[in-house]
Amino acid sequence: MSAPPLSNQRAIVDRRKLAQTIGETIGEADGDGRSARDAVLALLRKALENGRTELSRRLAEHPSAGHAQCGGQSFLIDQLLRLIHDFASDHLAPLPEGKRARAITLVAAGGYGREELAPHSDIDIAFFVEQADDPRTVKLIEAILYLMWDLGLTVGHSVRTVDDIVAMSKSDGTILTSLLECRYLWGDEALYEEARRRFYAEVVDGTERQFVADKLRERDARHKRMGDTRYVVEPNVKEGKGGLRDLQALYWIGKYIHRVRDAAELVDAGLFTKAEYRSFRRAEGFLLAVRCHLHEITGRAEDRLTFDLQKGIARRMNFADRQGKAAVERFMQYYFLQAKRVGSLTGVFLGQLEEQFAKKRARRGLLAGFNARPRMVRGYTAFAGKLAAPGDDWFRKDPIRLIEIFQVAESEQLEIDPRTMRQADRDSGLINDEVRESPRANALFLDLLCGRNDPETVLRWMNEAGVFGRFVPDFGRVNAQMQFNMYHHYTVDEHTIRAIGFLNAIEKGSLSEEHPRASREIHRLKSRRALFVATLLHDIAKGRGGDHSVLGAEVAEKLCPRFGLSEEETTLVAWMVRQHLLMSHTAFKRDIADPKTVEDFVAEVQTLERLRQLAILTAVDIRAVGPGTWNSWKGQLLGELYDLSHERLRLGHATSGRKGRVAAKKEAVRAELGDKAALMDTHEDLFTAPYWIAEPPDIAARNIVQYTVARELGEALSVHCEADEERGATLVTVIAADHPGIFMRIAGAIHLVGGNIIDARIHTTRTGYAVDNFLVQDPLGRPFGEDDQLARIERSIADGLTGGVQLVPKLAKRPLPRRGAGAFEVQPFVAFDNDASHRFTVIEVGARDRPALLNRLARALFEQHAMIRSAHITHYGERAADTFYVTDLTGDKITDPGRLEALRAALSDAASDEMQAELEPA
């Protein structure tokens, strides 16, 4: 776009010296350029290699100098192409005697034209020609291209006359944009200037508005493809929102409308202030540097800043660990701050452009002398759906207005004028402790946060302008902060703002099908604003080191009174922040059918108000993690926990004892069986009390029917698979003669065909048969439903139980379930809890998620003589958390310290990367 002057250019490539050496080489071949071609090519190749080595050294020495690096790469190719052109023109395609030379110009295009070449970028060039079918012109172009290809360059090229340029630019937007970026390299300069003059006169003039509209439409479509947020944790540096392409689009527009040849001229055109332009260059330079490092590390043209590359680039760019925040998280936070700045600059740029267009637009006819007047809204001007400050010193006169304007925008459902956003950004530094402690300012902020129209969008504007982080400094600390894992899709601030958006949608009833309880209970809350504040603060202390829930509760105790919440509301918010993971951990990592699970959960929650608040906060927190994180299985587990806890809190005690619950469940199963209810008379005593307590009535009914059919057919093994849309999973039931190790074999067989087990319950009938129920999802978190998929699961289980397949080596060779998961360090941990259940020892294992994990953990438990009664599996990106309810062989809890340590060692070994490495070659 505008590369800075290069220091010591000749260390990169000395064109004059190289030209002299090429001349001497040709002279040694008696002036025959054709016979000297290979020797000349070797000289060019060596120069390319030496130049790249020098530039790589400079990048290591100055890792953030993106402009200098890209300018250096472009300079290197410029000099080589000039030499190639001259050599080809003089020796490979010389002008025949008596013939007039047809004009030909070598032009740099695309990123090369902007002088933004990264180490492995394509080289885009154009040949502007006087006559495209002239034999000598064709021969010269071919000679140049073959030399470039033989150098190993990836070349994109076009050949066009001036007439072609004009005609094709009018019909093809891509060609139009590429011609905007063209830069003269070598050859006939008069032809280049003629092409440029006609391009602007015949193509550009009068089409400026259409071009801007087209570019913005392209930008929006590109953003949608890339996730439509600049805060995705694996961003595309070039194409993503807030990336290089957004900056380039501004340059294209500026060049198209104001004929700028350099980004600095955007200031003269009135589109940026000098300070904004410096910010533009800083963001651009950083993004270009990141892209250069991506190319260097991968050895190819790579624009995706994936997890496996982020650590290496953070290290290369000299980011270091700090307390509570790893170097890679600091690097990515800085990256997102630059991406955010790109977004702010885009708004400023387009606002100024709109104003310039408005001034040029003249009214005609009857309306020639008429100007529509803006209406006034609480001292602000509102015109064409946009809210604006009435003067440049509006915020300086009263900095509380920096909060007020966003609250007015939300309540009146108005956009904020880009020029006013620019003012707010500029004046955000006026927010000091006096403003933060102002009751009026805090009341305005609370009204905005709890707005009933669209608080999510307006809070995002507030964040973009820098006002949010200034007014709530604790929020400013998590601004653009990413978490280096595969579970969280967004930065902390974006996740929080999205959670508030989901809260608003639930309150409006927009998500009633997916969240029926939350949509109903949100209107029964005693303190609606406590829920919105808790949502704002639930992750406020991330990145500080220590437990962010505990630290966040301390922040809540400080901020809630400032916001104007009562003492009772402050206590509630602090409790919710401290316990915001309690409900999800209980639902996903514990057996809800175990009465002790609900008993412990209710003991912590204590009131119906807390239960309602926590349930809704849990739902929006999970949804805001990213697409696909919420599913019907999680909804069902949370719903069951909510209903059981609600009943317990409402009545103040358990509804009935163990015998009563078993009897009630049997009656419910009898009702589920319908015309097959008589089967209960035959099989009622087949299962023990734990089975009736654990299994839902619909699954118990299916088990009884399957068991009956298997016995009638004399089947030693019965496997039944059925998609369960309500649970968002496939129910796999296996009935077979019980024997040691059956669970681990079934688990391995399911994983071998790509299934993920999310829940498992293991039972043995009084007649010695195992009845094991598994809930299984495909790799995308959906049920298996196709007949051939279900048949594959059934065949795999049969083979696994009969010894027809070697499970361990096959599982070890399966890839990690998520691309890039190997980039993370995941240390296994094992925790025991003998208080979480009256009857079982609860073991939780955290480890790297892989297809073989559950099979290996089950084998370790089997070899340690621990009997699995139920298993609950949760995935957090690259990590898995597997919880087992176990007993010893006599049916008792495992309490002996020696046995527990032996279990810990065996499970840690089974979950380790070292075990994986040992088994992979098997």
Tab-separated table of N, CA and C in Angstrom, residues 208-220 222-223 230 241 245-258 266 269-273 276 280 341-359 361 386 415-422:
chain	number	residue	atom	x	y	z
A	208	GLU	N	-18.834	5.960	-8.722
A	208	GLU	CA	-18.238	5.863	-7.386
A	208	GLU	C	-19.185	5.243	-6.358
A	209	ARG	N	-20.431	5.694	-6.367
A	209	ARG	CA	-21.396	5.169	-5.374
A	209	ARG	C	-21.616	3.668	-5.561
A	210	GLN	N	-21.736	3.257	-6.817
A	210	GLN	CA	-21.973	1.843	-7.099
A	210	GLN	C	-20.785	0.998	-6.646
A	211	PHE	N	-19.585	1.517	-6.867
A	211	PHE	CA	-18.385	0.784	-6.459
A	211	PHE	C	-18.358	0.595	-4.941
A	212	VAL	N	-18.646	1.655	-4.209
A	212	VAL	CA	-18.670	1.559	-2.742
A	212	VAL	C	-19.700	0.529	-2.292
A	213	ALA	N	-20.898	0.570	-2.872
A	213	ALA	CA	-21.951	-0.385	-2.511
A	213	ALA	C	-21.506	-1.817	-2.802
A	214	ASP	N	-20.856	-2.022	-3.959
A	214	ASP	CA	-20.393	-3.367	-4.337
A	214	ASP	C	-19.332	-3.869	-3.358
A	215	LYS	N	-18.392	-3.000	-2.999
A	215	LYS	CA	-17.316	-3.410	-2.091
A	215	LYS	C	-17.848	-3.744	-0.702
A	216	LEU	N	-18.826	-2.976	-0.242
A	216	LEU	CA	-19.399	-3.246	1.082
A	216	LEU	C	-20.207	-4.546	1.063
A	217	ARG	N	-20.880	-4.798	-0.066
A	217	ARG	CA	-21.627	-6.052	-0.211
A	217	ARG	C	-20.653	-7.244	-0.210
A	218	GLU	N	-19.546	-7.103	-0.934
A	218	GLU	CA	-18.527	-8.157	-0.947
A	218	GLU	C	-17.963	-8.378	0.448
A	219	ARG	N	-17.717	-7.272	1.155
A	219	ARG	CA	-17.165	-7.372	2.507
A	219	ARG	C	-18.117	-8.123	3.424
A	220	ASP	N	-19.401	-7.779	3.379
A	220	ASP	CA	-20.377	-8.433	4.245
A	220	ASP	C	-20.474	-9.925	3.948
A	222	ARG	N	-18.100	-11.793	2.675
A	222	ARG	CA	-16.847	-12.398	3.141
A	222	ARG	C	-16.888	-12.587	4.652
A	223	HIS	N	-17.371	-11.585	5.377
A	223	HIS	CA	-17.479	-11.696	6.833
A	223	HIS	C	-18.386	-12.856	7.222
A	230	ARG	N	-15.079	-10.462	14.391
A	230	ARG	CA	-13.621	-10.361	14.362
A	230	ARG	C	-13.006	-11.073	15.558
A	241	LYS	N	-12.946	-10.892	9.454
A	241	LYS	CA	-13.429	-9.576	9.868
A	241	LYS	C	-12.353	-8.896	10.708
A	245	ARG	N	-7.961	-7.645	4.505
A	245	ARG	CA	-8.860	-7.343	3.391
A	245	ARG	C	-9.774	-6.165	3.718
A	246	ASP	N	-10.141	-6.010	4.975
A	246	ASP	CA	-10.971	-4.863	5.356
A	246	ASP	C	-10.207	-3.552	5.163
A	247	LEU	N	-8.920	-3.555	5.522
A	247	LEU	CA	-8.100	-2.364	5.306
A	247	LEU	C	-7.916	-2.090	3.815
A	248	GLN	N	-7.721	-3.166	3.057
A	248	GLN	CA	-7.561	-3.014	1.611
A	248	GLN	C	-8.813	-2.429	0.978
A	249	ALA	N	-9.972	-2.854	1.476
A	249	ALA	CA	-11.229	-2.338	0.922
A	249	ALA	C	-11.317	-0.822	1.115
A	250	LEU	N	-10.849	-0.326	2.258
A	250	LEU	CA	-10.841	1.120	2.481
A	250	LEU	C	-9.922	1.812	1.474
A	251	TYR	N	-8.780	1.211	1.239
A	251	TYR	CA	-7.830	1.777	0.277
A	251	TYR	C	-8.424	1.782	-1.130
A	252	TRP	N	-9.081	0.669	-1.515
A	252	TRP	CA	-9.715	0.606	-2.845
A	252	TRP	C	-10.734	1.733	-3.006
A	253	ILE	N	-11.565	1.887	-1.972
A	253	ILE	CA	-12.614	2.916	-2.048
A	253	ILE	C	-11.985	4.302	-2.146
A	254	GLY	N	-10.973	4.558	-1.305
A	254	GLY	CA	-10.301	5.850	-1.346
A	254	GLY	C	-9.644	6.112	-2.683
A	255	LYS	N	-9.063	5.080	-3.235
A	255	LYS	CA	-8.389	5.229	-4.525
A	255	LYS	C	-9.402	5.460	-5.629
A	256	TYR	N	-10.519	4.772	-5.571
A	256	TYR	CA	-11.549	4.876	-6.612
A	256	TYR	C	-12.180	6.266	-6.620
A	257	ILE	N	-12.426	6.794	-5.419
A	257	ILE	CA	-13.154	8.059	-5.323
A	257	ILE	C	-12.223	9.264	-5.386
A	258	HIS	N	-11.074	9.168	-4.697
A	258	HIS	CA	-10.188	10.331	-4.580
A	258	HIS	C	-8.878	10.181	-5.355
A	266	LEU	N	-5.197	9.401	2.243
A	266	LEU	CA	-6.558	9.318	2.794
A	266	LEU	C	-6.787	10.442	3.805
A	269	ALA	N	-7.594	13.501	1.813
A	269	ALA	CA	-8.942	13.360	1.258
A	269	ALA	C	-10.015	13.590	2.314
A	270	GLY	N	-9.613	13.774	3.585
A	270	GLY	CA	-10.572	14.052	4.649
A	270	GLY	C	-11.249	12.822	5.214
A	271	LEU	N	-10.725	11.636	4.891
A	271	LEU	CA	-11.366	10.398	5.357
A	271	LEU	C	-10.803	9.931	6.699
A	272	PHE	N	-9.589	10.329	7.029
A	272	PHE	CA	-8.977	10.022	8.318
A	272	PHE	C	-8.310	11.270	8.869
A	273	THR	N	-8.225	11.359	10.183
A	273	THR	CA	-7.340	12.342	10.802
A	273	THR	C	-5.934	11.737	10.805
A	276	GLU	N	-5.811	8.908	13.278
A	276	GLU	CA	-6.490	7.705	12.782
A	276	GLU	C	-5.636	7.003	11.733
A	280	PHE	N	-4.291	3.269	11.678
A	280	PHE	CA	-4.475	2.436	10.487
A	280	PHE	C	-3.154	1.737	10.148
A	341	ARG	N	-9.642	-2.350	16.171
A	341	ARG	CA	-9.311	-1.017	15.670
A	341	ARG	C	-9.652	-0.895	14.190
A	342	VAL	N	-9.432	-1.953	13.443
A	342	VAL	CA	-9.796	-1.957	12.023
A	342	VAL	C	-11.300	-1.714	11.871
A	343	GLY	N	-12.093	-2.354	12.746
A	343	GLY	CA	-13.540	-2.147	12.705
A	343	GLY	C	-13.914	-0.706	12.989
A	344	SER	N	-13.278	-0.106	13.997
A	344	SER	CA	-13.564	1.295	14.333
A	344	SER	C	-13.198	2.226	13.181
A	345	LEU	N	-12.041	1.984	12.574
A	345	LEU	CA	-11.592	2.825	11.464
A	345	LEU	C	-12.511	2.688	10.259
A	346	THR	N	-13.032	1.500	10.058
A	346	THR	CA	-13.966	1.295	8.955
A	346	THR	C	-15.209	2.151	9.142
A	347	GLY	N	-15.725	2.183	10.380
A	347	GLY	CA	-16.902	3.009	10.662
A	347	GLY	C	-16.628	4.481	10.440
A	348	VAL	N	-15.463	4.939	10.902
A	348	VAL	CA	-15.069	6.343	10.716
A	348	VAL	C	-14.982	6.670	9.226
A	349	PHE	N	-14.297	5.824	8.487
A	349	PHE	CA	-14.062	6.021	7.060
A	349	PHE	C	-15.390	6.119	6.298
A	350	LEU	N	-16.271	5.164	6.560
A	350	LEU	CA	-17.549	5.146	5.824
A	350	LEU	C	-18.434	6.327	6.228
A	351	GLY	N	-18.348	6.745	7.506
A	351	GLY	CA	-19.122	7.903	7.943
A	351	GLY	C	-18.688	9.173	7.221
A	352	GLN	N	-17.383	9.349	7.111
A	352	GLN	CA	-16.865	10.512	6.389
A	352	GLN	C	-17.239	10.459	4.913
A	353	LEU	N	-17.195	9.282	4.361
A	353	LEU	CA	-17.532	9.109	2.943
A	353	LEU	C	-18.991	9.462	2.690
A	354	GLU	N	-19.852	9.006	3.609
A	354	GLU	CA	-21.285	9.284	3.476
A	354	GLU	C	-21.538	10.789	3.527
A	355	GLU	N	-20.797	11.475	4.414
A	355	GLU	CA	-20.958	12.922	4.523
A	355	GLU	C	-20.496	13.616	3.238
A	356	GLN	N	-19.409	13.153	2.661
A	356	GLN	CA	-18.912	13.735	1.415
A	356	GLN	C	-19.910	13.538	0.280
A	357	PHE	N	-20.482	12.334	0.223
A	357	PHE	CA	-21.488	12.069	-0.814
A	357	PHE	C	-22.703	12.975	-0.633
A	358	ALA	N	-23.110	13.150	0.642
A	358	ALA	CA	-24.293	13.972	0.930
A	358	ALA	C	-24.097	15.410	0.469
A	359	LYS	N	-22.883	15.935	0.667
A	359	LYS	CA	-22.607	17.312	0.248
A	359	LYS	C	-22.646	17.468	-1.275
A	361	ARG	N	-24.544	15.696	-3.232
A	361	ARG	CA	-25.877	15.377	-3.735
A	361	ARG	C	-26.723	16.656	-3.776
A	386	LYS	N	-30.415	7.676	12.536
A	386	LYS	CA	-29.124	7.774	13.216
A	386	LYS	C	-29.156	8.863	14.281
A	415	GLU	N	-29.452	3.876	15.345
A	415	GLU	CA	-28.020	3.688	15.179
A	415	GLU	C	-27.315	4.954	15.646
A	416	ILE	N	-26.013	4.830	15.917
A	416	ILE	CA	-25.235	6.019	16.264
A	416	ILE	C	-24.457	6.454	15.031
A	417	ASP	N	-24.565	7.716	14.716
A	417	ASP	CA	-23.889	8.255	13.537
A	417	ASP	C	-22.381	7.979	13.627
A	418	PRO	N	-21.772	7.522	12.533
A	418	PRO	CA	-20.335	7.207	12.576
A	418	PRO	C	-19.459	8.351	13.050
A	419	ARG	N	-19.833	9.588	12.706
A	419	ARG	CA	-19.032	10.726	13.157
A	419	ARG	C	-19.118	10.886	14.670
A	420	THR	N	-20.282	10.571	15.238
A	420	THR	CA	-20.434	10.635	16.693
A	420	THR	C	-19.674	9.489	17.359
A	421	MET	N	-19.651	8.325	16.707
A	421	MET	CA	-18.831	7.215	17.214
A	421	MET	C	-17.361	7.637	17.238
A	422	ARG	N	-16.963	8.372	16.232
A	422	ARG	CA	-15.586	8.864	16.155
A	422	ARG	C	-15.302	9.806	17.333
